[in-house]
């Protein structure tokens, strides 16, 4: 492929045929279940987490495939759709459990001509968050990704302890009502869960993968409630399997193998690089490029993550 056939930078509008995207960048995003290649020891860690019903904390550098693990396990064990909680410094446990849209409820009451707030009919304005949905009753464990938990506020890991230990939580707005069960929508779904006496309690503890880039330490009470696994530095053989799986082939070409060797050599020299950078480079450069242009593109695509 050649970039000149798409964008030339001369400001002249033209009709061009855009290149096909790589298989892993088509939309809607495909599942990475079949492309994921677990490193040594990770299969045992997953089975241990499932057996003892504990979250699996996976630590490794960005782009090492941590987040793809949940797709592989959920597909292989038929755990249904993957629930995802992408953690930031503003993330709270409350939002991950459920959300109550009180303003929408007041607006609906005004449209209905009701004189004031009423405690009935609250269900349509409640929605479970990703963690709350994972803890809802189900015939099989649900699959939940808590991504980049090391980006959270310092208190969040400790806040999780009681919920993950008990496998249940209270919806405060419903708990004071009592009475009949109330249907609450699941996360990103129209399906409903019945909250009994304002509580959601799991019948099967979910399979939870928490990822960390290793940027902070966690408190001991949190760590002892997790099965922990550290992603090892990939070797050429492992990367070859990953590349072949993503490119939908059985083997890699000689050009791709050379890029993999360069990638591994740079990793061992201490550089911070991500596997998706390698995939991008192979997708673009495993063809005919002049040497000067190829070197320039390699510098662009395999730029170290710790640099500017």
PDB file of C-alpha atoms in Angstrom:
ATOM      1  CA  UNK A   1       0.000   0.000   0.000  1.00  0.00           C
ATOM      2  CA  UNK A   2       1.088   3.594  -0.476  1.00  0.00           C
ATOM      3  CA  UNK A   3      -0.075   6.686   1.358  1.00  0.00           C
ATOM      4  CA  UNK A   4       0.405   8.883  -1.731  1.00  0.00           C
ATOM      5  CA  UNK A   5      -2.733   7.415  -3.287  1.00  0.00           C
ATOM      6  CA  UNK A   6      -4.850   8.712  -0.382  1.00  0.00           C
ATOM      7  CA  UNK A   7      -3.481  12.026   0.921  1.00  0.00           C
ATOM      8  CA  UNK A   8      -0.957  14.184  -0.886  1.00  0.00           C
ATOM      9  CA  UNK A   9      -1.107  17.412   1.103  1.00  0.00           C
ATOM     10  CA  UNK A  10      -1.577  19.615  -1.996  1.00  0.00           C
ATOM     11  CA  UNK A  11      -5.044  20.884  -0.999  1.00  0.00           C
ATOM     12  CA  UNK A  12      -6.697  19.522  -4.150  1.00  0.00           C
ATOM     13  CA  UNK A  13      -9.975  17.661  -3.450  1.00  0.00           C
ATOM     14  CA  UNK A  14     -10.170  14.305  -5.197  1.00  0.00           C
ATOM     15  CA  UNK A  15     -12.146  11.079  -5.090  1.00  0.00           C
ATOM     16  CA  UNK A  16      -9.948   8.314  -3.710  1.00  0.00           C
ATOM     17  CA  UNK A  17     -10.523   4.786  -2.516  1.00  0.00           C
ATOM     18  CA  UNK A  18      -9.445   4.486   1.078  1.00  0.00           C
ATOM     19  CA  UNK A  19      -7.381   1.450   2.082  1.00  0.00           C
ATOM     20  CA  UNK A  20      -9.094  -1.386   3.909  1.00  0.00           C
ATOM     21  CA  UNK A  21      -8.635  -1.205   7.675  1.00  0.00           C
ATOM     22  CA  UNK A  22      -6.664  -3.898   9.484  1.00  0.00           C
ATOM     23  CA  UNK A  23      -8.862  -6.702  10.852  1.00  0.00           C
ATOM     24  CA  UNK A  24      -8.576  -5.408  14.415  1.00  0.00           C
ATOM     25  CA  UNK A  25      -9.746  -1.872  13.484  1.00  0.00           C
ATOM     26  CA  UNK A  26     -13.084  -2.654  11.862  1.00  0.00           C
ATOM     27  CA  UNK A  27     -16.280  -1.292  13.412  1.00  0.00           C
ATOM     28  CA  UNK A  28     -18.381  -2.224  15.276  1.00  0.00           C
ATOM     29  CA  UNK A  29     -15.333  -3.502  17.142  1.00  0.00           C
ATOM     30  CA  UNK A  30     -14.962  -7.262  16.818  1.00  0.00           C
ATOM     31  CA  UNK A  31     -14.277  -9.416  19.863  1.00  0.00           C
ATOM     32  CA  UNK A  32     -10.604 -10.186  20.482  1.00  0.00           C
ATOM     33  CA  UNK A  33     -11.434 -13.630  21.859  1.00  0.00           C
ATOM     34  CA  UNK A  34      -9.803 -15.688  19.118  1.00  0.00           C
ATOM     35  CA  UNK A  35      -6.807 -13.369  18.696  1.00  0.00           C
ATOM     36  CA  UNK A  36      -5.763 -13.409  22.359  1.00  0.00           C
ATOM     37  CA  UNK A  37      -2.719 -15.569  23.053  1.00  0.00           C
ATOM     38  CA  UNK A  38      -2.247 -16.113  26.814  1.00  0.00           C
ATOM     39  CA  UNK A  39       1.354 -16.028  28.064  1.00  0.00           C
ATOM     40  CA  UNK A  40       2.761 -18.817  30.229  1.00  0.00           C
ATOM     41  CA  UNK A  41       1.025 -19.015  33.577  1.00  0.00           C
ATOM     42  CA  UNK A  42      -2.021 -16.923  32.730  1.00  0.00           C
ATOM     43  CA  UNK A  43      -4.283 -19.922  32.050  1.00  0.00           C
ATOM     44  CA  UNK A  44      -3.516 -21.251  35.523  1.00  0.00           C
ATOM     45  CA  UNK A  45      -4.204 -17.827  37.052  1.00  0.00           C
ATOM     46  CA  UNK A  46      -7.593 -17.614  35.316  1.00  0.00           C
ATOM     47  CA  UNK A  47      -8.583 -21.085  36.480  1.00  0.00           C
ATOM     48  CA  UNK A  48      -7.489 -20.275  40.033  1.00  0.00           C
ATOM     49  CA  UNK A  49      -9.573 -17.075  40.056  1.00  0.00           C
ATOM     50  CA  UNK A  50     -12.610 -18.965  38.800  1.00  0.00           C
ATOM     51  CA  UNK A  51     -12.144 -21.800  41.299  1.00  0.00           C
ATOM     52  CA  UNK A  52     -11.892 -19.572  44.370  1.00  0.00           C
ATOM     53  CA  UNK A  53     -14.313 -16.915  43.083  1.00  0.00           C
ATOM     54  CA  UNK A  54     -11.843 -14.053  43.402  1.00  0.00           C
ATOM     55  CA  UNK A  55     -11.025 -11.172  41.025  1.00  0.00           C
ATOM     56  CA  UNK A  56      -7.950 -11.575  38.829  1.00  0.00           C
ATOM     57  CA  UNK A  57      -5.568  -8.596  38.970  1.00  0.00           C
ATOM     58  CA  UNK A  58      -3.406  -8.525  35.823  1.00  0.00           C
ATOM     59  CA  UNK A  59      -0.437  -6.148  35.807  1.00  0.00           C
ATOM     60  CA  UNK A  60       1.623  -5.236  32.768  1.00  0.00           C
ATOM     61  CA  UNK A  61       2.702  -2.392  30.509  1.00  0.00           C
ATOM     62  CA  UNK A  62       0.195  -0.623  28.223  1.00  0.00           C
ATOM     63  CA  UNK A  63      -0.601  -2.584  25.088  1.00  0.00           C
ATOM     64  CA  UNK A  64       0.411  -5.961  26.516  1.00  0.00           C
ATOM     65  CA  UNK A  65      -3.040  -7.505  25.932  1.00  0.00           C
ATOM     66  CA  UNK A  66      -4.387  -7.320  29.494  1.00  0.00           C
ATOM     67  CA  UNK A  67      -7.814  -6.043  28.480  1.00  0.00           C
ATOM     68  CA  UNK A  68      -8.256  -8.697  25.779  1.00  0.00           C
ATOM     69  CA  UNK A  69      -8.161 -11.518  28.320  1.00  0.00           C
ATOM     70  CA  UNK A  70     -11.756 -10.950  29.401  1.00  0.00           C
ATOM     71  CA  UNK A  71     -13.039 -11.477  25.822  1.00  0.00           C
ATOM     72  CA  UNK A  72     -11.179 -14.778  25.562  1.00  0.00           C
ATOM     73  CA  UNK A  73     -12.524 -16.136  28.852  1.00  0.00           C
ATOM     74  CA  UNK A  74     -16.084 -14.899  28.297  1.00  0.00           C
ATOM     75  CA  UNK A  75     -16.257 -16.458  24.825  1.00  0.00           C
ATOM     76  CA  UNK A  76     -14.686 -19.766  25.807  1.00  0.00           C
ATOM     77  CA  UNK A  77     -16.826 -20.219  28.923  1.00  0.00           C
ATOM     78  CA  UNK A  78     -19.983 -18.687  27.425  1.00  0.00           C
ATOM     79  CA  UNK A  79     -20.348 -16.032  30.086  1.00  0.00           C
ATOM     80  CA  UNK A  80     -22.336 -13.685  27.854  1.00  0.00           C
ATOM     81  CA  UNK A  81     -21.579 -10.081  26.974  1.00  0.00           C
ATOM     82  CA  UNK A  82     -18.574  -8.499  28.631  1.00  0.00           C
ATOM     83  CA  UNK A  83     -19.277  -5.652  31.047  1.00  0.00           C
ATOM     84  CA  UNK A  84     -16.596  -2.944  31.035  1.00  0.00           C
ATOM     85  CA  UNK A  85     -15.755  -0.351  33.653  1.00  0.00           C
ATOM     86  CA  UNK A  86     -13.014   1.994  32.443  1.00  0.00           C
ATOM     87  CA  UNK A  87     -11.608   3.582  35.585  1.00  0.00           C
ATOM     88  CA  UNK A  88     -10.386   7.181  35.795  1.00  0.00           C
ATOM     89  CA  UNK A  89      -9.359   9.408  38.683  1.00  0.00           C
ATOM     90  CA  UNK A  90     -13.013  10.551  38.915  1.00  0.00           C
ATOM     91  CA  UNK A  91     -14.526   7.062  39.049  1.00  0.00           C
ATOM     92  CA  UNK A  92     -16.540   6.176  42.140  1.00  0.00           C
ATOM     93  CA  UNK A  93     -17.925   2.938  43.497  1.00  0.00           C
ATOM     94  CA  UNK A  94     -21.426   4.443  43.585  1.00  0.00           C
ATOM     95  CA  UNK A  95     -21.458   5.133  39.839  1.00  0.00           C
ATOM     96  CA  UNK A  96     -20.210   1.628  39.089  1.00  0.00           C
ATOM     97  CA  UNK A  97     -23.040   0.105  41.141  1.00  0.00           C
ATOM     98  CA  UNK A  98     -26.046   2.136  39.983  1.00  0.00           C
ATOM     99  CA  UNK A  99     -27.196   5.554  38.847  1.00  0.00           C
ATOM    100  CA  UNK A 100     -30.385   7.405  39.730  1.00  0.00           C
ATOM    101  CA  UNK A 101     -31.508  10.136  37.339  1.00  0.00           C
ATOM    102  CA  UNK A 102     -33.422  12.252  39.820  1.00  0.00           C
ATOM    103  CA  UNK A 103     -33.734  15.232  37.459  1.00  0.00           C
ATOM    104  CA  UNK A 104     -35.378  13.114  34.766  1.00  0.00           C
ATOM    105  CA  UNK A 105     -37.815  11.756  37.353  1.00  0.00           C
ATOM    106  CA  UNK A 106     -38.795  15.235  38.550  1.00  0.00           C
ATOM    107  CA  UNK A 107     -39.250  16.334  34.941  1.00  0.00           C
ATOM    108  CA  UNK A 108     -41.486  13.325  34.227  1.00  0.00           C
ATOM    109  CA  UNK A 109     -43.603  14.098  37.297  1.00  0.00           C
ATOM    110  CA  UNK A 110     -44.056  17.685  36.148  1.00  0.00           C
ATOM    111  CA  UNK A 111     -45.181  16.526  32.712  1.00  0.00           C
ATOM    112  CA  UNK A 112     -47.669  14.173  34.341  1.00  0.00           C
ATOM    113  CA  UNK A 113     -49.094  17.044  36.381  1.00  0.00           C
ATOM    114  CA  UNK A 114     -48.314  15.461  39.722  1.00  0.00           C
ATOM    115  CA  UNK A 115     -48.197  17.875  42.665  1.00  0.00           C
ATOM    116  CA  UNK A 116     -44.870  16.701  44.065  1.00  0.00           C
ATOM    117  CA  UNK A 117     -42.303  13.919  44.287  1.00  0.00           C
ATOM    118  CA  UNK A 118     -43.661  10.433  44.852  1.00  0.00           C
ATOM    119  CA  UNK A 119     -41.739   7.360  45.850  1.00  0.00           C
ATOM    120  CA  UNK A 120     -43.589   5.083  43.429  1.00  0.00           C
ATOM    121  CA  UNK A 121     -42.470   4.569  39.878  1.00  0.00           C
ATOM    122  CA  UNK A 122     -38.786   5.089  40.631  1.00  0.00           C
ATOM    123  CA  UNK A 123     -37.604   2.053  38.666  1.00  0.00           C
ATOM    124  CA  UNK A 124     -37.466   3.651  35.192  1.00  0.00           C
ATOM    125  CA  UNK A 125     -35.011   6.249  36.482  1.00  0.00           C
ATOM    126  CA  UNK A 126     -32.561   3.749  37.940  1.00  0.00           C
ATOM    127  CA  UNK A 127     -29.892   1.917  35.977  1.00  0.00           C
ATOM    128  CA  UNK A 128     -27.278  -0.480  37.237  1.00  0.00           C
ATOM    129  CA  UNK A 129     -23.665   0.337  36.479  1.00  0.00           C
ATOM    130  CA  UNK A 130     -21.218  -2.237  35.081  1.00  0.00           C
ATOM    131  CA  UNK A 131     -20.258  -3.556  38.532  1.00  0.00           C
ATOM    132  CA  UNK A 132     -23.868  -3.531  39.697  1.00  0.00           C
ATOM    133  CA  UNK A 133     -24.926  -5.516  36.625  1.00  0.00           C
ATOM    134  CA  UNK A 134     -22.109  -8.007  37.176  1.00  0.00           C
ATOM    135  CA  UNK A 135     -23.431  -8.620  40.700  1.00  0.00           C
ATOM    136  CA  UNK A 136     -27.027  -9.132  39.583  1.00  0.00           C
ATOM    137  CA  UNK A 137     -28.480 -12.652  39.865  1.00  0.00           C
ATOM    138  CA  UNK A 138     -27.696 -14.840  36.849  1.00  0.00           C
ATOM    139  CA  UNK A 139     -27.577 -18.526  35.944  1.00  0.00           C
ATOM    140  CA  UNK A 140     -23.894 -18.240  34.993  1.00  0.00           C
ATOM    141  CA  UNK A 141     -21.214 -15.848  36.227  1.00  0.00           C
ATOM    142  CA  UNK A 142     -21.057 -12.571  34.341  1.00  0.00           C
ATOM    143  CA  UNK A 143     -17.762 -11.263  32.941  1.00  0.00           C
ATOM    144  CA  UNK A 144     -16.562  -7.852  34.126  1.00  0.00           C
ATOM    145  CA  UNK A 145     -13.473  -5.870  33.112  1.00  0.00           C
ATOM    146  CA  UNK A 146     -12.308  -3.199  35.573  1.00  0.00           C
ATOM    147  CA  UNK A 147      -9.776  -1.516  33.331  1.00  0.00           C
ATOM    148  CA  UNK A 148      -6.768   0.471  34.613  1.00  0.00           C
ATOM    149  CA  UNK A 149      -7.731   0.394  38.267  1.00  0.00           C
ATOM    150  CA  UNK A 150      -4.368   1.983  39.090  1.00  0.00           C
ATOM    151  CA  UNK A 151      -5.734   5.201  37.559  1.00  0.00           C
ATOM    152  CA  UNK A 152      -8.384   5.432  40.282  1.00  0.00           C
ATOM    153  CA  UNK A 153      -8.629   7.630  43.327  1.00  0.00           C
ATOM    154  CA  UNK A 154      -6.554   6.226  46.195  1.00  0.00           C
ATOM    155  CA  UNK A 155      -9.653   5.110  48.123  1.00  0.00           C
ATOM    156  CA  UNK A 156     -11.414   3.181  45.361  1.00  0.00           C
ATOM    157  CA  UNK A 157      -9.646  -0.206  45.798  1.00  0.00           C
ATOM    158  CA  UNK A 158     -10.518  -0.140  49.513  1.00  0.00           C
ATOM    159  CA  UNK A 159     -14.089   0.914  48.721  1.00  0.00           C
ATOM    160  CA  UNK A 160     -14.460  -2.199  46.563  1.00  0.00           C
ATOM    161  CA  UNK A 161     -13.582  -4.616  49.356  1.00  0.00           C
ATOM    162  CA  UNK A 162     -16.967  -4.943  51.061  1.00  0.00           C
ATOM    163  CA  UNK A 163     -18.956  -5.177  47.826  1.00  0.00           C
ATOM    164  CA  UNK A 164     -16.689  -7.852  46.336  1.00  0.00           C
ATOM    165  CA  UNK A 165     -16.569  -9.755  49.608  1.00  0.00           C
ATOM    166  CA  UNK A 166     -20.338  -9.829  50.142  1.00  0.00           C
ATOM    167  CA  UNK A 167     -21.389  -9.985  46.497  1.00  0.00           C
ATOM    168  CA  UNK A 168     -24.288  -7.623  47.088  1.00  0.00           C
ATOM    169  CA  UNK A 169     -25.189  -3.967  47.542  1.00  0.00           C
ATOM    170  CA  UNK A 170     -28.101  -1.732  48.440  1.00  0.00           C
ATOM    171  CA  UNK A 171     -29.940   0.728  46.234  1.00  0.00           C
ATOM    172  CA  UNK A 172     -30.652   3.390  48.837  1.00  0.00           C
ATOM    173  CA  UNK A 173     -33.579   4.975  46.979  1.00  0.00           C
ATOM    174  CA  UNK A 174     -35.377   1.605  46.899  1.00  0.00           C
ATOM    175  CA  UNK A 175     -34.390   0.287  50.321  1.00  0.00           C
ATOM    176  CA  UNK A 176     -36.588   2.805  52.134  1.00  0.00           C
ATOM    177  CA  UNK A 177     -39.637   1.857  50.067  1.00  0.00           C
ATOM    178  CA  UNK A 178     -39.954  -1.801  51.039  1.00  0.00           C
ATOM    179  CA  UNK A 179     -42.843  -3.525  49.334  1.00  0.00           C
ATOM    180  CA  UNK A 180     -42.732  -5.385  46.055  1.00  0.00           C
ATOM    181  CA  UNK A 181     -39.587  -6.003  43.982  1.00  0.00           C
ATOM    182  CA  UNK A 182     -38.663  -3.203  41.570  1.00  0.00           C
ATOM    183  CA  UNK A 183     -37.257  -3.740  38.091  1.00  0.00           C
ATOM    184  CA  UNK A 184     -33.968  -1.955  37.416  1.00  0.00           C
ATOM    185  CA  UNK A 185     -32.311  -1.779  33.995  1.00  0.00           C
ATOM    186  CA  UNK A 186     -28.953  -3.434  33.472  1.00  0.00           C
ATOM    187  CA  UNK A 187     -25.920  -1.574  32.173  1.00  0.00           C
ATOM    188  CA  UNK A 188     -26.140  -0.802  28.432  1.00  0.00           C
ATOM    189  CA  UNK A 189     -29.203  -3.016  28.102  1.00  0.00           C
ATOM    190  CA  UNK A 190     -32.979  -2.924  28.240  1.00  0.00           C
ATOM    191  CA  UNK A 191     -33.036  -6.092  30.333  1.00  0.00           C
ATOM    192  CA  UNK A 192     -34.253  -5.661  33.902  1.00  0.00           C
ATOM    193  CA  UNK A 193     -33.167  -7.080  37.238  1.00  0.00           C
ATOM    194  CA  UNK A 194     -35.586  -7.366  40.144  1.00  0.00           C
ATOM    195  CA  UNK A 195     -34.301  -5.602  43.247  1.00  0.00           C
ATOM    196  CA  UNK A 196     -35.681  -7.328  46.352  1.00  0.00           C
ATOM    197  CA  UNK A 197     -36.158  -4.923  49.267  1.00  0.00           C
ATOM    198  CA  UNK A 198     -33.792  -2.521  47.574  1.00  0.00           C
ATOM    199  CA  UNK A 199     -30.920  -5.004  47.322  1.00  0.00           C
ATOM    200  CA  UNK A 200     -29.054  -6.626  44.446  1.00  0.00           C
ATOM    201  CA  UNK A 201     -27.284  -9.867  45.383  1.00  0.00           C
ATOM    202  CA  UNK A 202     -25.392 -12.164  43.045  1.00  0.00           C
ATOM    203  CA  UNK A 203     -26.233 -15.847  42.765  1.00  0.00           C
ATOM    204  CA  UNK A 204     -22.993 -16.568  40.880  1.00  0.00           C
ATOM    205  CA  UNK A 205     -19.921 -14.454  41.679  1.00  0.00           C
ATOM    206  CA  UNK A 206     -18.786 -12.772  38.439  1.00  0.00           C
ATOM    207  CA  UNK A 207     -15.492 -13.449  36.715  1.00  0.00           C
ATOM    208  CA  UNK A 208     -13.670 -10.151  37.213  1.00  0.00           C
ATOM    209  CA  UNK A 209     -10.466  -9.060  35.504  1.00  0.00           C
ATOM    210  CA  UNK A 210      -8.839  -5.921  36.900  1.00  0.00           C
ATOM    211  CA  UNK A 211      -5.965  -4.476  34.886  1.00  0.00           C
ATOM    212  CA  UNK A 212      -3.115  -2.322  36.131  1.00  0.00           C
ATOM    213  CA  UNK A 213      -0.194  -0.684  34.366  1.00  0.00           C
ATOM    214  CA  UNK A 214       1.849  -1.029  37.544  1.00  0.00           C
ATOM    215  CA  UNK A 215       1.865   2.714  38.195  1.00  0.00           C
ATOM    216  CA  UNK A 216       0.938   2.436  41.903  1.00  0.00           C
ATOM    217  CA  UNK A 217       0.837   0.059  44.843  1.00  0.00           C
ATOM    218  CA  UNK A 218      -2.401  -1.311  46.295  1.00  0.00           C
ATOM    219  CA  UNK A 219      -3.242  -1.883  49.970  1.00  0.00           C
ATOM    220  CA  UNK A 220      -2.594  -5.366  51.350  1.00  0.00           C
ATOM    221  CA  UNK A 221      -6.279  -6.062  52.236  1.00  0.00           C
ATOM    222  CA  UNK A 222      -7.156  -5.457  48.594  1.00  0.00           C
ATOM    223  CA  UNK A 223      -4.320  -7.592  47.235  1.00  0.00           C
ATOM    224  CA  UNK A 224      -5.077 -10.575  49.440  1.00  0.00           C
ATOM    225  CA  UNK A 225      -8.569 -10.744  47.982  1.00  0.00           C
ATOM    226  CA  UNK A 226      -7.217 -11.005  44.425  1.00  0.00           C
ATOM    227  CA  UNK A 227      -5.416 -13.594  42.352  1.00  0.00           C
ATOM    228  CA  UNK A 228      -2.453 -11.676  40.907  1.00  0.00           C
ATOM    229  CA  UNK A 229      -0.623 -12.171  37.629  1.00  0.00           C
ATOM    230  CA  UNK A 230       2.161 -10.117  36.061  1.00  0.00           C
ATOM    231  CA  UNK A 231       2.422 -10.143  32.273  1.00  0.00           C
ATOM    232  CA  UNK A 232       5.881 -11.253  31.184  1.00  0.00           C
ATOM    233  CA  UNK A 233       7.871  -9.675  28.379  1.00  0.00           C
ATOM    234  CA  UNK A 234       6.779 -11.396  25.145  1.00  0.00           C
ATOM    235  CA  UNK A 235       9.310 -13.354  23.103  1.00  0.00           C
ATOM    236  CA  UNK A 236       9.464 -13.720  19.336  1.00  0.00           C
ATOM    237  CA  UNK A 237       7.492 -16.972  19.349  1.00  0.00           C
ATOM    238  CA  UNK A 238       4.621 -15.520  21.377  1.00  0.00           C
ATOM    239  CA  UNK A 239       4.503 -12.356  19.266  1.00  0.00           C
ATOM    240  CA  UNK A 240       4.512 -14.476  16.125  1.00  0.00           C
ATOM    241  CA  UNK A 241       1.372 -16.257  17.327  1.00  0.00           C
ATOM    242  CA  UNK A 242      -0.261 -12.944  18.240  1.00  0.00           C
ATOM    243  CA  UNK A 243       0.506 -11.395  14.853  1.00  0.00           C
ATOM    244  CA  UNK A 244      -0.672 -14.466  12.957  1.00  0.00           C
ATOM    245  CA  UNK A 245      -3.938 -14.511  14.927  1.00  0.00           C
ATOM    246  CA  UNK A 246      -4.628 -10.817  14.286  1.00  0.00           C
ATOM    247  CA  UNK A 247      -3.772 -11.042  10.608  1.00  0.00           C
ATOM    248  CA  UNK A 248      -5.938 -14.172  10.253  1.00  0.00           C
ATOM    249  CA  UNK A 249      -3.051 -16.316   9.053  1.00  0.00           C
ATOM    250  CA  UNK A 250      -1.220 -19.427  10.209  1.00  0.00           C
ATOM    251  CA  UNK A 251       2.282 -18.003   9.842  1.00  0.00           C
ATOM    252  CA  UNK A 252       4.011 -14.639   9.544  1.00  0.00           C
ATOM    253  CA  UNK A 253       5.931 -13.452   6.502  1.00  0.00           C
ATOM    254  CA  UNK A 254       9.708 -12.973   6.579  1.00  0.00           C
ATOM    255  CA  UNK A 255       9.171  -9.198   6.649  1.00  0.00           C
ATOM    256  CA  UNK A 256       6.863  -9.490   9.644  1.00  0.00           C
ATOM    257  CA  UNK A 257       9.313 -11.821  11.393  1.00  0.00           C
ATOM    258  CA  UNK A 258      12.074  -9.229  10.968  1.00  0.00           C
ATOM    259  CA  UNK A 259       9.873  -6.529  12.503  1.00  0.00           C
ATOM    260  CA  UNK A 260       9.054  -8.842  15.424  1.00  0.00           C
ATOM    261  CA  UNK A 261      12.753  -9.425  16.083  1.00  0.00           C
ATOM    262  CA  UNK A 262      13.406  -5.676  16.038  1.00  0.00           C
ATOM    263  CA  UNK A 263      10.488  -5.128  18.383  1.00  0.00           C
ATOM    264  CA  UNK A 264      11.699  -7.744  20.899  1.00  0.00           C
ATOM    265  CA  UNK A 265      15.248  -6.414  20.775  1.00  0.00           C
ATOM    266  CA  UNK A 266      14.019  -2.924  21.645  1.00  0.00           C
ATOM    267  CA  UNK A 267      11.856  -4.258  24.484  1.00  0.00           C
ATOM    268  CA  UNK A 268      14.827  -6.076  25.987  1.00  0.00           C
ATOM    269  CA  UNK A 269      16.824  -2.863  25.749  1.00  0.00           C
ATOM    270  CA  UNK A 270      14.303  -1.265  28.100  1.00  0.00           C
ATOM    271  CA  UNK A 271      12.124   0.660  25.653  1.00  0.00           C
ATOM    272  CA  UNK A 272       8.384   0.954  26.287  1.00  0.00           C
ATOM    273  CA  UNK A 273       6.453  -0.299  23.285  1.00  0.00           C
ATOM    274  CA  UNK A 274       2.977  -1.774  22.833  1.00  0.00           C
ATOM    275  CA  UNK A 275       1.953  -4.802  20.819  1.00  0.00           C
ATOM    276  CA  UNK A 276      -0.596  -2.783  18.852  1.00  0.00           C
ATOM    277  CA  UNK A 277       2.282  -0.597  17.619  1.00  0.00           C
ATOM    278  CA  UNK A 278       3.901  -3.731  16.237  1.00  0.00           C
ATOM    279  CA  UNK A 279       0.650  -4.776  14.562  1.00  0.00           C
ATOM    280  CA  UNK A 280       0.325  -1.346  12.933  1.00  0.00           C
ATOM    281  CA  UNK A 281       3.896  -1.513  11.646  1.00  0.00           C
ATOM    282  CA  UNK A 282       3.459  -4.984  10.198  1.00  0.00           C
ATOM    283  CA  UNK A 283       0.156  -4.063   8.575  1.00  0.00           C
ATOM    284  CA  UNK A 284       1.720  -1.069   6.815  1.00  0.00           C
ATOM    285  CA  UNK A 285       5.310  -2.113   6.224  1.00  0.00           C
ATOM    286  CA  UNK A 286       5.076  -5.777   5.298  1.00  0.00           C
ATOM    287  CA  UNK A 287       5.079  -4.712   1.679  1.00  0.00           C
ATOM    288  CA  UNK A 288       7.182  -2.724  -0.738  1.00  0.00           C
ATOM    289  CA  UNK A 289       8.462   0.576   0.597  1.00  0.00           C
ATOM    290  CA  UNK A 290      11.676   2.363  -0.373  1.00  0.00           C
ATOM    291  CA  UNK A 291      14.303   2.036   2.363  1.00  0.00           C
ATOM    292  CA  UNK A 292      14.259   5.722   3.335  1.00  0.00           C
ATOM    293  CA  UNK A 293      10.472   5.866   3.527  1.00  0.00           C
ATOM    294  CA  UNK A 294      10.366   2.578   5.434  1.00  0.00           C
ATOM    295  CA  UNK A 295      12.777   3.865   8.090  1.00  0.00           C
ATOM    296  CA  UNK A 296      10.771   7.063   8.461  1.00  0.00           C
ATOM    297  CA  UNK A 297       7.532   5.123   8.925  1.00  0.00           C
ATOM    298  CA  UNK A 298       9.140   2.749  11.416  1.00  0.00           C
ATOM    299  CA  UNK A 299      10.225   5.716  13.478  1.00  0.00           C
ATOM    300  CA  UNK A 300       6.643   7.023  13.362  1.00  0.00           C
ATOM    301  CA  UNK A 301       4.909   3.745  14.171  1.00  0.00           C
ATOM    302  CA  UNK A 302       7.311   2.312  16.748  1.00  0.00           C
ATOM    303  CA  UNK A 303       7.976   5.462  18.735  1.00  0.00           C
ATOM    304  CA  UNK A 304       8.709   4.724  22.386  1.00  0.00           C
ATOM    305  CA  UNK A 305       5.749   5.363  24.670  1.00  0.00           C
ATOM    306  CA  UNK A 306       7.790   7.063  27.365  1.00  0.00           C
ATOM    307  CA  UNK A 307       9.014   9.750  24.972  1.00  0.00           C
ATOM    308  CA  UNK A 308       7.336  12.839  23.551  1.00  0.00           C
TER     309      UNK A 308
END
